[in-house]
């Protein structure tokens, strides 16, 4: 039962993510692109839940869908550039698609070449009794990775200051 | 049956779509969104391996990737605003001041 | 050891302080620093001399190993023995006096601090030269004194004559130094070491005594070649014929420099070197013959030119050339002790004479022509008396210093059987007495010839007069103290152990011969003085003019310094200038070198012109390139 549920979930979420991202890339209007991206983010959040990463799924929704995407929307609205025309240079589109396809095939071939991954069963996280995902995550993050965590905070601070300085009107 | 390969292939598809987006779009903002898409694909990878290897580290790294993505989005979008203010365009093809 | 190191450290520290902080912070206090530095050296030199003379104290030690190249080890070593201790006395005494004198002489000059910095460098390098215990340190000191001489001759570099003179001195020294390098290489090659103790080892010399080489179809012994190379260096540094022409031109430098470097110390480095290598030179019979020839020739050349010059400093310069010829001749005949003794006394009285000439120059507003001077004895009593003492000393009238050393050289030359050299040298002694007193009579005696200059003349300040008096006292005393009795004085007892080669053949003269020689040299000196008196006081200016008229070609030949400068210009300078101008510049430099240099610019520009089209300035082109690169890399390394 659970297994069927997992399978169905994976396919639904995966196809949603792929289709949404395809639409995102191909929409002429940036606002539409942003909305399709929102859908992709939600689908990816669902996949995170499937992979026993509830906390990540939560911040995926909050940070990506809530913060970053809103930031994009703001900029798009703010600049409101006139339409740049979508497919003016077909050669470029063909070239880009071909390169991306080759890259994809190469990745897949590389994956297929390594035997372990093909048959690796996803059994889900086996957390110790009474330890939820968030607790386990916090335990690792604030012990082993405390220094990178602090560095990341400094990075965000710097980015904030930098963004203000750059975007400031002189 | 779901295997690790399912997730990895999904991630590869989304990553390639992101690459295609960066390569074919002319609007800098959409190019940037495609970049975020690629980062998301990587995150799926990390989460899949974290689950498979029973290791929390993968998820920790997703958080760091997100932090970097957020920082990058903030700075990048600020750059676009500044650029638009000076050039009245965010069309990638029209910005070629560095041509040799 | 500690005193020897301190001797070096004094000028070194003074040089560093003045050199680094002189321009900004020390300025007119520079002499205090420099004099303190050289004062330390002077005191240490006195202590070392005392230790060496009373207790037979010697040092041959290594401060640290300087060069390690394969099996060759060159230490930064210090050697204190009677020879170096007496050289230390000469160098530090004259240097100290010149430092004090310069305080007055250079006062008000723009480069006051610079001058004292250079003086400290010079003192340091001379001490390194003297104190080293191996050929490498000798060589380093040798080049450093050449450098400081260059800097000090060209001290007033804005004067073209001074700039030319310093270049000339440097180039002439290079010619000699080329021989010196060859000699040094032969020393390394032969002894596998640069230490004096290895090279002057009787056993080692005995081994190589019979080795011969064929050069240009003639057979030479190894020792001859080696010493000839080394002697070439001495010819350059000590201004021996035919490389003597730089020394008179070096008088363009400030007068204290002429006194210190170009009379008393640096130019005697060649004599010191030959004396130091006496063990080698004693075995080199062919070179010794050449040394005697060069010395005699130089002595005669210098004296003959000195007879006719009108520039006071040039007279002294040619006198120096002549006296250096004496010393070199003495080393050639094997009278090393006498050579060093003459070096010692000469340093005192020639330093004195130069400083006097500086004093006169000061009084006469930098005018040096002896024809416009005259009658200065009333105006400048101190300078006059000290100059007179210097003249008597150099002329060789007992009991002043010059007599003792010069007479010894003449006696040893005669005893060694070199009668021609002896005859020339004796004649030169007479000429020396003549031209020195000529300069004295023209400058100080008689009537003033330029009243304007004469009225403004004045005695120099005590900073200048003090050293004059001190050196005059030394000029009177040192000969007697060290030289009495002749040929067996204290100096022989002191220097004998280091300067008498193991199996030198002793020449013995009968007592009567020695006395006859002594009386002869006194008579000749007195005769020279008398002739000078007749020419330049009694029958001036009738007699000199008549003589010039009678011997017009000879006078012109001498006045133009035997046309050496013109000869060298014709033989070497003009051909090289022509060659450089036509071939090296217009042909090779313009067409080859410039072409290569331009090509270095043009080729990258051409490539850049081609490759610039890759830089479209469009971000997506770059990204495509990058992704294709990633694909290629993955294909290379990961695709199964």
mmCIF file with all atom_site columns, N, CA and C in Angstrom, chain C residues 554-605:
data_model
loop_
_atom_site.group_PDB
_atom_site.id
_atom_site.type_symbol
_atom_site.label_atom_id
_atom_site.label_alt_id
_atom_site.label_comp_id
_atom_site.label_asym_id
_atom_site.label_entity_id
_atom_site.label_seq_id
_atom_site.pdbx_PDB_ins_code
_atom_site.Cartn_x
_atom_site.Cartn_y
_atom_site.Cartn_z
_atom_site.occupancy
_atom_site.B_iso_or_equiv
_atom_site.pdbx_formal_charge
_atom_site.auth_seq_id
_atom_site.auth_comp_id
_atom_site.auth_asym_id
_atom_site.auth_atom_id
_atom_site.pdbx_PDB_model_num
ATOM 1   N N  . UNK C 1 554 ? 111.530 68.523 -25.968 1.00 0.00 ? 554 UNK C N  1
ATOM 2   C CA . UNK C 1 554 ? 111.467 67.681 -24.775 1.00 0.00 ? 554 UNK C CA 1
ATOM 3   C C  . UNK C 1 554 ? 110.424 68.220 -23.806 1.00 0.00 ? 554 UNK C C  1
ATOM 4   N N  . UNK C 1 555 ? 110.448 69.526 -23.620 1.00 0.00 ? 555 UNK C N  1
ATOM 5   C CA . UNK C 1 555 ? 109.497 70.138 -22.688 1.00 0.00 ? 555 UNK C CA 1
ATOM 6   C C  . UNK C 1 555 ? 108.060 69.889 -23.127 1.00 0.00 ? 555 UNK C C  1
ATOM 7   N N  . UNK C 1 556 ? 107.841 70.033 -24.434 1.00 0.00 ? 556 UNK C N  1
ATOM 8   C CA . UNK C 1 556 ? 106.483 69.836 -24.929 1.00 0.00 ? 556 UNK C CA 1
ATOM 9   C C  . UNK C 1 556 ? 106.045 68.379 -24.738 1.00 0.00 ? 556 UNK C C  1
ATOM 10  N N  . UNK C 1 557 ? 106.995 67.489 -24.995 1.00 0.00 ? 557 UNK C N  1
ATOM 11  C CA . UNK C 1 557 ? 106.724 66.062 -24.837 1.00 0.00 ? 557 UNK C CA 1
ATOM 12  C C  . UNK C 1 557 ? 106.336 65.746 -23.395 1.00 0.00 ? 557 UNK C C  1
ATOM 13  N N  . UNK C 1 558 ? 107.079 66.330 -22.467 1.00 0.00 ? 558 UNK C N  1
ATOM 14  C CA . UNK C 1 558 ? 106.802 66.059 -21.056 1.00 0.00 ? 558 UNK C CA 1
ATOM 15  C C  . UNK C 1 558 ? 105.526 66.753 -20.603 1.00 0.00 ? 558 UNK C C  1
ATOM 16  N N  . UNK C 1 559 ? 105.352 67.998 -21.083 1.00 0.00 ? 559 UNK C N  1
ATOM 17  C CA . UNK C 1 559 ? 104.165 68.752 -20.677 1.00 0.00 ? 559 UNK C CA 1
ATOM 18  C C  . UNK C 1 559 ? 102.901 68.018 -21.099 1.00 0.00 ? 559 UNK C C  1
ATOM 19  N N  . UNK C 1 560 ? 102.987 67.349 -22.245 1.00 0.00 ? 560 UNK C N  1
ATOM 20  C CA . UNK C 1 560 ? 101.824 66.604 -22.718 1.00 0.00 ? 560 UNK C CA 1
ATOM 21  C C  . UNK C 1 560 ? 101.836 65.165 -22.218 1.00 0.00 ? 560 UNK C C  1
ATOM 22  N N  . UNK C 1 561 ? 102.555 64.927 -21.178 1.00 0.00 ? 561 UNK C N  1
ATOM 23  C CA . UNK C 1 561 ? 102.555 63.623 -20.487 1.00 0.00 ? 561 UNK C CA 1
ATOM 24  C C  . UNK C 1 561 ? 102.932 62.480 -21.416 1.00 0.00 ? 561 UNK C C  1
ATOM 25  N N  . UNK C 1 562 ? 103.953 62.694 -22.204 1.00 0.00 ? 562 UNK C N  1
ATOM 26  C CA . UNK C 1 562 ? 104.436 61.682 -23.134 1.00 0.00 ? 562 UNK C CA 1
ATOM 27  C C  . UNK C 1 562 ? 103.378 61.305 -24.162 1.00 0.00 ? 562 UNK C C  1
ATOM 28  N N  . UNK C 1 563 ? 102.359 62.101 -24.310 1.00 0.00 ? 563 UNK C N  1
ATOM 29  C CA . UNK C 1 563 ? 101.271 61.849 -25.265 1.00 0.00 ? 563 UNK C CA 1
ATOM 30  C C  . UNK C 1 563 ? 100.580 60.512 -25.037 1.00 0.00 ? 563 UNK C C  1
ATOM 31  N N  . UNK C 1 564 ? 100.549 60.063 -23.775 1.00 0.00 ? 564 UNK C N  1
ATOM 32  C CA . UNK C 1 564 ? 99.899  58.772 -23.515 1.00 0.00 ? 564 UNK C CA 1
ATOM 33  C C  . UNK C 1 564 ? 98.409  58.820 -23.804 1.00 0.00 ? 564 UNK C C  1
ATOM 34  N N  . UNK C 1 565 ? 97.761  59.908 -23.345 1.00 0.00 ? 565 UNK C N  1
ATOM 35  C CA . UNK C 1 565 ? 96.316  59.990 -23.550 1.00 0.00 ? 565 UNK C CA 1
ATOM 36  C C  . UNK C 1 565 ? 95.984  59.995 -25.027 1.00 0.00 ? 565 UNK C C  1
ATOM 37  N N  . UNK C 1 566 ? 96.783  60.747 -25.787 1.00 0.00 ? 566 UNK C N  1
ATOM 38  C CA . UNK C 1 566 ? 96.522  60.834 -27.227 1.00 0.00 ? 566 UNK C CA 1
ATOM 39  C C  . UNK C 1 566 ? 96.749  59.474 -27.881 1.00 0.00 ? 566 UNK C C  1
ATOM 40  N N  . UNK C 1 567 ? 97.795  58.794 -27.444 1.00 0.00 ? 567 UNK C N  1
ATOM 41  C CA . UNK C 1 567 ? 98.103  57.474 -27.998 1.00 0.00 ? 567 UNK C CA 1
ATOM 42  C C  . UNK C 1 567 ? 96.954  56.499 -27.736 1.00 0.00 ? 567 UNK C C  1
ATOM 43  N N  . UNK C 1 568 ? 96.475  56.488 -26.495 1.00 0.00 ? 568 UNK C N  1
ATOM 44  C CA . UNK C 1 568 ? 95.389  55.571 -26.148 1.00 0.00 ? 568 UNK C CA 1
ATOM 45  C C  . UNK C 1 568 ? 94.121  55.936 -26.897 1.00 0.00 ? 568 UNK C C  1
ATOM 46  N N  . UNK C 1 569 ? 93.892  57.254 -27.041 1.00 0.00 ? 569 UNK C N  1
ATOM 47  C CA . UNK C 1 569 ? 92.719  57.680 -27.813 1.00 0.00 ? 569 UNK C CA 1
ATOM 48  C C  . UNK C 1 569 ? 92.799  57.122 -29.228 1.00 0.00 ? 569 UNK C C  1
ATOM 49  N N  . UNK C 1 570 ? 93.994  57.278 -29.809 1.00 0.00 ? 570 UNK C N  1
ATOM 50  C CA . UNK C 1 570 ? 94.165  56.852 -31.196 1.00 0.00 ? 570 UNK C CA 1
ATOM 51  C C  . UNK C 1 570 ? 94.062  55.331 -31.322 1.00 0.00 ? 570 UNK C C  1
ATOM 52  N N  . UNK C 1 571 ? 94.693  54.636 -30.363 1.00 0.00 ? 571 UNK C N  1
ATOM 53  C CA . UNK C 1 571 ? 94.766  53.179 -30.499 1.00 0.00 ? 571 UNK C CA 1
ATOM 54  C C  . UNK C 1 571 ? 93.465  52.489 -30.106 1.00 0.00 ? 571 UNK C C  1
ATOM 55  N N  . UNK C 1 572 ? 92.859  52.940 -29.007 1.00 0.00 ? 572 UNK C N  1
ATOM 56  C CA . UNK C 1 572 ? 91.727  52.175 -28.467 1.00 0.00 ? 572 UNK C CA 1
ATOM 57  C C  . UNK C 1 572 ? 90.412  52.928 -28.526 1.00 0.00 ? 572 UNK C C  1
ATOM 58  N N  . UNK C 1 573 ? 90.429  54.182 -28.083 1.00 0.00 ? 573 UNK C N  1
ATOM 59  C CA . UNK C 1 573 ? 89.148  54.859 -27.914 1.00 0.00 ? 573 UNK C CA 1
ATOM 60  C C  . UNK C 1 573 ? 88.479  55.115 -29.257 1.00 0.00 ? 573 UNK C C  1
ATOM 61  N N  . UNK C 1 574 ? 89.232  55.706 -30.188 1.00 0.00 ? 574 UNK C N  1
ATOM 62  C CA . UNK C 1 574 ? 88.603  56.038 -31.466 1.00 0.00 ? 574 UNK C CA 1
ATOM 63  C C  . UNK C 1 574 ? 88.132  54.809 -32.234 1.00 0.00 ? 574 UNK C C  1
ATOM 64  N N  . UNK C 1 575 ? 88.971  53.764 -32.361 1.00 0.00 ? 575 UNK C N  1
ATOM 65  C CA . UNK C 1 575 ? 88.453  52.579 -33.061 1.00 0.00 ? 575 UNK C CA 1
ATOM 66  C C  . UNK C 1 575 ? 87.197  52.021 -32.430 1.00 0.00 ? 575 UNK C C  1
ATOM 67  N N  . UNK C 1 576 ? 87.154  52.012 -31.083 1.00 0.00 ? 576 UNK C N  1
ATOM 68  C CA . UNK C 1 576 ? 85.975  51.434 -30.435 1.00 0.00 ? 576 UNK C CA 1
ATOM 69  C C  . UNK C 1 576 ? 84.764  52.323 -30.657 1.00 0.00 ? 576 UNK C C  1
ATOM 70  N N  . UNK C 1 577 ? 84.969  53.633 -30.594 1.00 0.00 ? 577 UNK C N  1
ATOM 71  C CA . UNK C 1 577 ? 83.853  54.536 -30.848 1.00 0.00 ? 577 UNK C CA 1
ATOM 72  C C  . UNK C 1 577 ? 83.350  54.362 -32.275 1.00 0.00 ? 577 UNK C C  1
ATOM 73  N N  . UNK C 1 578 ? 84.283  54.254 -33.209 1.00 0.00 ? 578 UNK C N  1
ATOM 74  C CA . UNK C 1 578 ? 83.882  54.052 -34.596 1.00 0.00 ? 578 UNK C CA 1
ATOM 75  C C  . UNK C 1 578 ? 83.098  52.750 -34.755 1.00 0.00 ? 578 UNK C C  1
ATOM 76  N N  . UNK C 1 579 ? 83.648  51.718 -34.171 1.00 0.00 ? 579 UNK C N  1
ATOM 77  C CA . UNK C 1 579 ? 83.012  50.402 -34.272 1.00 0.00 ? 579 UNK C CA 1
ATOM 78  C C  . UNK C 1 579 ? 81.611  50.454 -33.690 1.00 0.00 ? 579 UNK C C  1
ATOM 79  N N  . UNK C 1 580 ? 81.498  51.074 -32.510 1.00 0.00 ? 580 UNK C N  1
ATOM 80  C CA . UNK C 1 580 ? 80.184  51.144 -31.874 1.00 0.00 ? 580 UNK C CA 1
ATOM 81  C C  . UNK C 1 580 ? 79.230  51.939 -32.723 1.00 0.00 ? 580 UNK C C  1
ATOM 82  N N  . UNK C 1 581 ? 79.734  53.029 -33.261 1.00 0.00 ? 581 UNK C N  1
ATOM 83  C CA . UNK C 1 581 ? 78.861  53.930 -33.992 1.00 0.00 ? 581 UNK C CA 1
ATOM 84  C C  . UNK C 1 581 ? 78.353  53.275 -35.272 1.00 0.00 ? 581 UNK C C  1
ATOM 85  N N  . UNK C 1 582 ? 79.261  52.717 -36.033 1.00 0.00 ? 582 UNK C N  1
ATOM 86  C CA . UNK C 1 582 ? 78.871  52.233 -37.353 1.00 0.00 ? 582 UNK C CA 1
ATOM 87  C C  . UNK C 1 582 ? 78.278  50.837 -37.277 1.00 0.00 ? 582 UNK C C  1
ATOM 88  N N  . UNK C 1 583 ? 78.991  49.932 -36.641 1.00 0.00 ? 583 UNK C N  1
ATOM 89  C CA . UNK C 1 583 ? 78.541  48.538 -36.689 1.00 0.00 ? 583 UNK C CA 1
ATOM 90  C C  . UNK C 1 583 ? 77.528  48.248 -35.595 1.00 0.00 ? 583 UNK C C  1
ATOM 91  N N  . UNK C 1 584 ? 77.938  48.519 -34.360 1.00 0.00 ? 584 UNK C N  1
ATOM 92  C CA . UNK C 1 584 ? 77.090  48.057 -33.262 1.00 0.00 ? 584 UNK C CA 1
ATOM 93  C C  . UNK C 1 584 ? 75.782  48.825 -33.176 1.00 0.00 ? 584 UNK C C  1
ATOM 94  N N  . UNK C 1 585 ? 75.869  50.144 -33.407 1.00 0.00 ? 585 UNK C N  1
ATOM 95  C CA . UNK C 1 585 ? 74.638  50.918 -33.277 1.00 0.00 ? 585 UNK C CA 1
ATOM 96  C C  . UNK C 1 585 ? 73.813  50.868 -34.550 1.00 0.00 ? 585 UNK C C  1
ATOM 97  N N  . UNK C 1 586 ? 74.394  51.405 -35.644 1.00 0.00 ? 586 UNK C N  1
ATOM 98  C CA . UNK C 1 586 ? 73.566  51.571 -36.838 1.00 0.00 ? 586 UNK C CA 1
ATOM 99  C C  . UNK C 1 586 ? 73.211  50.242 -37.483 1.00 0.00 ? 586 UNK C C  1
ATOM 100 N N  . UNK C 1 587 ? 74.093  49.264 -37.390 1.00 0.00 ? 587 UNK C N  1
ATOM 101 C CA . UNK C 1 587 ? 73.789  47.990 -38.053 1.00 0.00 ? 587 UNK C CA 1
ATOM 102 C C  . UNK C 1 587 ? 73.092  47.034 -37.105 1.00 0.00 ? 587 UNK C C  1
ATOM 103 N N  . UNK C 1 588 ? 73.760  46.724 -35.996 1.00 0.00 ? 588 UNK C N  1
ATOM 104 C CA . UNK C 1 588 ? 73.225  45.637 -35.178 1.00 0.00 ? 588 UNK C CA 1
ATOM 105 C C  . UNK C 1 588 ? 72.088  46.115 -34.292 1.00 0.00 ? 588 UNK C C  1
ATOM 106 N N  . UNK C 1 589 ? 72.293  47.239 -33.619 1.00 0.00 ? 589 UNK C N  1
ATOM 107 C CA . UNK C 1 589 ? 71.265  47.654 -32.663 1.00 0.00 ? 589 UNK C CA 1
ATOM 108 C C  . UNK C 1 589 ? 69.961  47.984 -33.374 1.00 0.00 ? 589 UNK C C  1
ATOM 109 N N  . UNK C 1 590 ? 70.065  48.798 -34.413 1.00 0.00 ? 590 UNK C N  1
ATOM 110 C CA . UNK C 1 590 ? 68.836  49.241 -35.074 1.00 0.00 ? 590 UNK C CA 1
ATOM 111 C C  . UNK C 1 590 ? 68.150  48.083 -35.794 1.00 0.00 ? 590 UNK C C  1
ATOM 112 N N  . UNK C 1 591 ? 68.949  47.283 -36.510 1.00 0.00 ? 591 UNK C N  1
ATOM 113 C CA . UNK C 1 591 ? 68.316  46.288 -37.367 1.00 0.00 ? 591 UNK C CA 1
ATOM 114 C C  . UNK C 1 591 ? 68.029  44.965 -36.677 1.00 0.00 ? 591 UNK C C  1
ATOM 115 N N  . UNK C 1 592 ? 68.858  44.590 -35.732 1.00 0.00 ? 592 UNK C N  1
ATOM 116 C CA . UNK C 1 592 ? 68.655  43.278 -35.112 1.00 0.00 ? 592 UNK C CA 1
ATOM 117 C C  . UNK C 1 592 ? 67.949  43.403 -33.773 1.00 0.00 ? 592 UNK C C  1
ATOM 118 N N  . UNK C 1 593 ? 68.561  44.159 -32.855 1.00 0.00 ? 593 UNK C N  1
ATOM 119 C CA . UNK C 1 593 ? 68.009  44.202 -31.503 1.00 0.00 ? 593 UNK C CA 1
ATOM 120 C C  . UNK C 1 593 ? 66.640  44.856 -31.496 1.00 0.00 ? 593 UNK C C  1
ATOM 121 N N  . UNK C 1 594 ? 66.536  46.014 -32.161 1.00 0.00 ? 594 UNK C N  1
ATOM 122 C CA . UNK C 1 594 ? 65.241  46.688 -32.184 1.00 0.00 ? 594 UNK C CA 1
ATOM 123 C C  . UNK C 1 594 ? 64.204  45.821 -32.859 1.00 0.00 ? 594 UNK C C  1
ATOM 124 N N  . UNK C 1 595 ? 64.608  45.110 -33.899 1.00 0.00 ? 595 UNK C N  1
ATOM 125 C CA . UNK C 1 595 ? 63.662  44.249 -34.593 1.00 0.00 ? 595 UNK C CA 1
ATOM 126 C C  . UNK C 1 595 ? 63.118  43.183 -33.650 1.00 0.00 ? 595 UNK C C  1
ATOM 127 N N  . UNK C 1 596 ? 64.020  42.578 -32.886 1.00 0.00 ? 596 UNK C N  1
ATOM 128 C CA . UNK C 1 596 ? 63.574  41.523 -31.973 1.00 0.00 ? 596 UNK C CA 1
ATOM 129 C C  . UNK C 1 596 ? 62.626  42.097 -30.933 1.00 0.00 ? 596 UNK C C  1
ATOM 130 N N  . UNK C 1 597 ? 63.004  43.243 -30.392 1.00 0.00 ? 597 UNK C N  1
ATOM 131 C CA . UNK C 1 597 ? 62.168  43.844 -29.346 1.00 0.00 ? 597 UNK C CA 1
ATOM 132 C C  . UNK C 1 597 ? 60.794  44.181 -29.913 1.00 0.00 ? 597 UNK C C  1
ATOM 133 N N  . UNK C 1 598 ? 60.773  44.780 -31.116 1.00 0.00 ? 598 UNK C N  1
ATOM 134 C CA . UNK C 1 598 ? 59.482  45.113 -31.708 1.00 0.00 ? 598 UNK C CA 1
ATOM 135 C C  . UNK C 1 598 ? 58.673  43.865 -32.000 1.00 0.00 ? 598 UNK C C  1
ATOM 136 N N  . UNK C 1 599 ? 59.370  42.803 -32.416 1.00 0.00 ? 599 UNK C N  1
ATOM 137 C CA . UNK C 1 599 ? 58.651  41.576 -32.717 1.00 0.00 ? 599 UNK C CA 1
ATOM 138 C C  . UNK C 1 599 ? 57.930  41.058 -31.483 1.00 0.00 ? 599 UNK C C  1
ATOM 139 N N  . UNK C 1 600 ? 58.586  41.230 -30.327 1.00 0.00 ? 600 UNK C N  1
ATOM 140 C CA . UNK C 1 600 ? 57.942  40.783 -29.091 1.00 0.00 ? 600 UNK C CA 1
ATOM 141 C C  . UNK C 1 600 ? 56.624  41.508 -28.878 1.00 0.00 ? 600 UNK C C  1
ATOM 142 N N  . UNK C 1 601 ? 56.521  42.730 -29.359 1.00 0.00 ? 601 UNK C N  1
ATOM 143 C CA . UNK C 1 601 ? 55.254  43.440 -29.247 1.00 0.00 ? 601 UNK C CA 1
ATOM 144 C C  . UNK C 1 601 ? 54.291  43.059 -30.337 1.00 0.00 ? 601 UNK C C  1
ATOM 145 N N  . UNK C 1 602 ? 54.807  42.911 -31.555 1.00 0.00 ? 602 UNK C N  1
ATOM 146 C CA . UNK C 1 602 ? 53.903  42.776 -32.703 1.00 0.00 ? 602 UNK C CA 1
ATOM 147 C C  . UNK C 1 602 ? 53.225  41.412 -32.759 1.00 0.00 ? 602 UNK C C  1
ATOM 148 N N  . UNK C 1 603 ? 53.972  40.357 -32.426 1.00 0.00 ? 603 UNK C N  1
ATOM 149 C CA . UNK C 1 603 ? 53.391  39.022 -32.543 1.00 0.00 ? 603 UNK C CA 1
ATOM 150 C C  . UNK C 1 603 ? 52.176  38.861 -31.630 1.00 0.00 ? 603 UNK C C  1
ATOM 151 N N  . UNK C 1 604 ? 52.257  39.204 -30.343 1.00 0.00 ? 604 UNK C N  1
ATOM 152 C CA . UNK C 1 604 ? 51.043  39.109 -29.522 1.00 0.00 ? 604 UNK C CA 1
ATOM 153 C C  . UNK C 1 604 ? 49.927  40.003 -30.030 1.00 0.00 ? 604 UNK C C  1
ATOM 154 N N  . UNK C 1 605 ? 50.281  41.173 -30.606 1.00 0.00 ? 605 UNK C N  1
ATOM 155 C CA . UNK C 1 605 ? 49.229  42.039 -31.120 1.00 0.00 ? 605 UNK C CA 1
ATOM 156 C C  . UNK C 1 605 ? 48.487  41.367 -32.273 1.00 0.00 ? 605 UNK C C  1
#
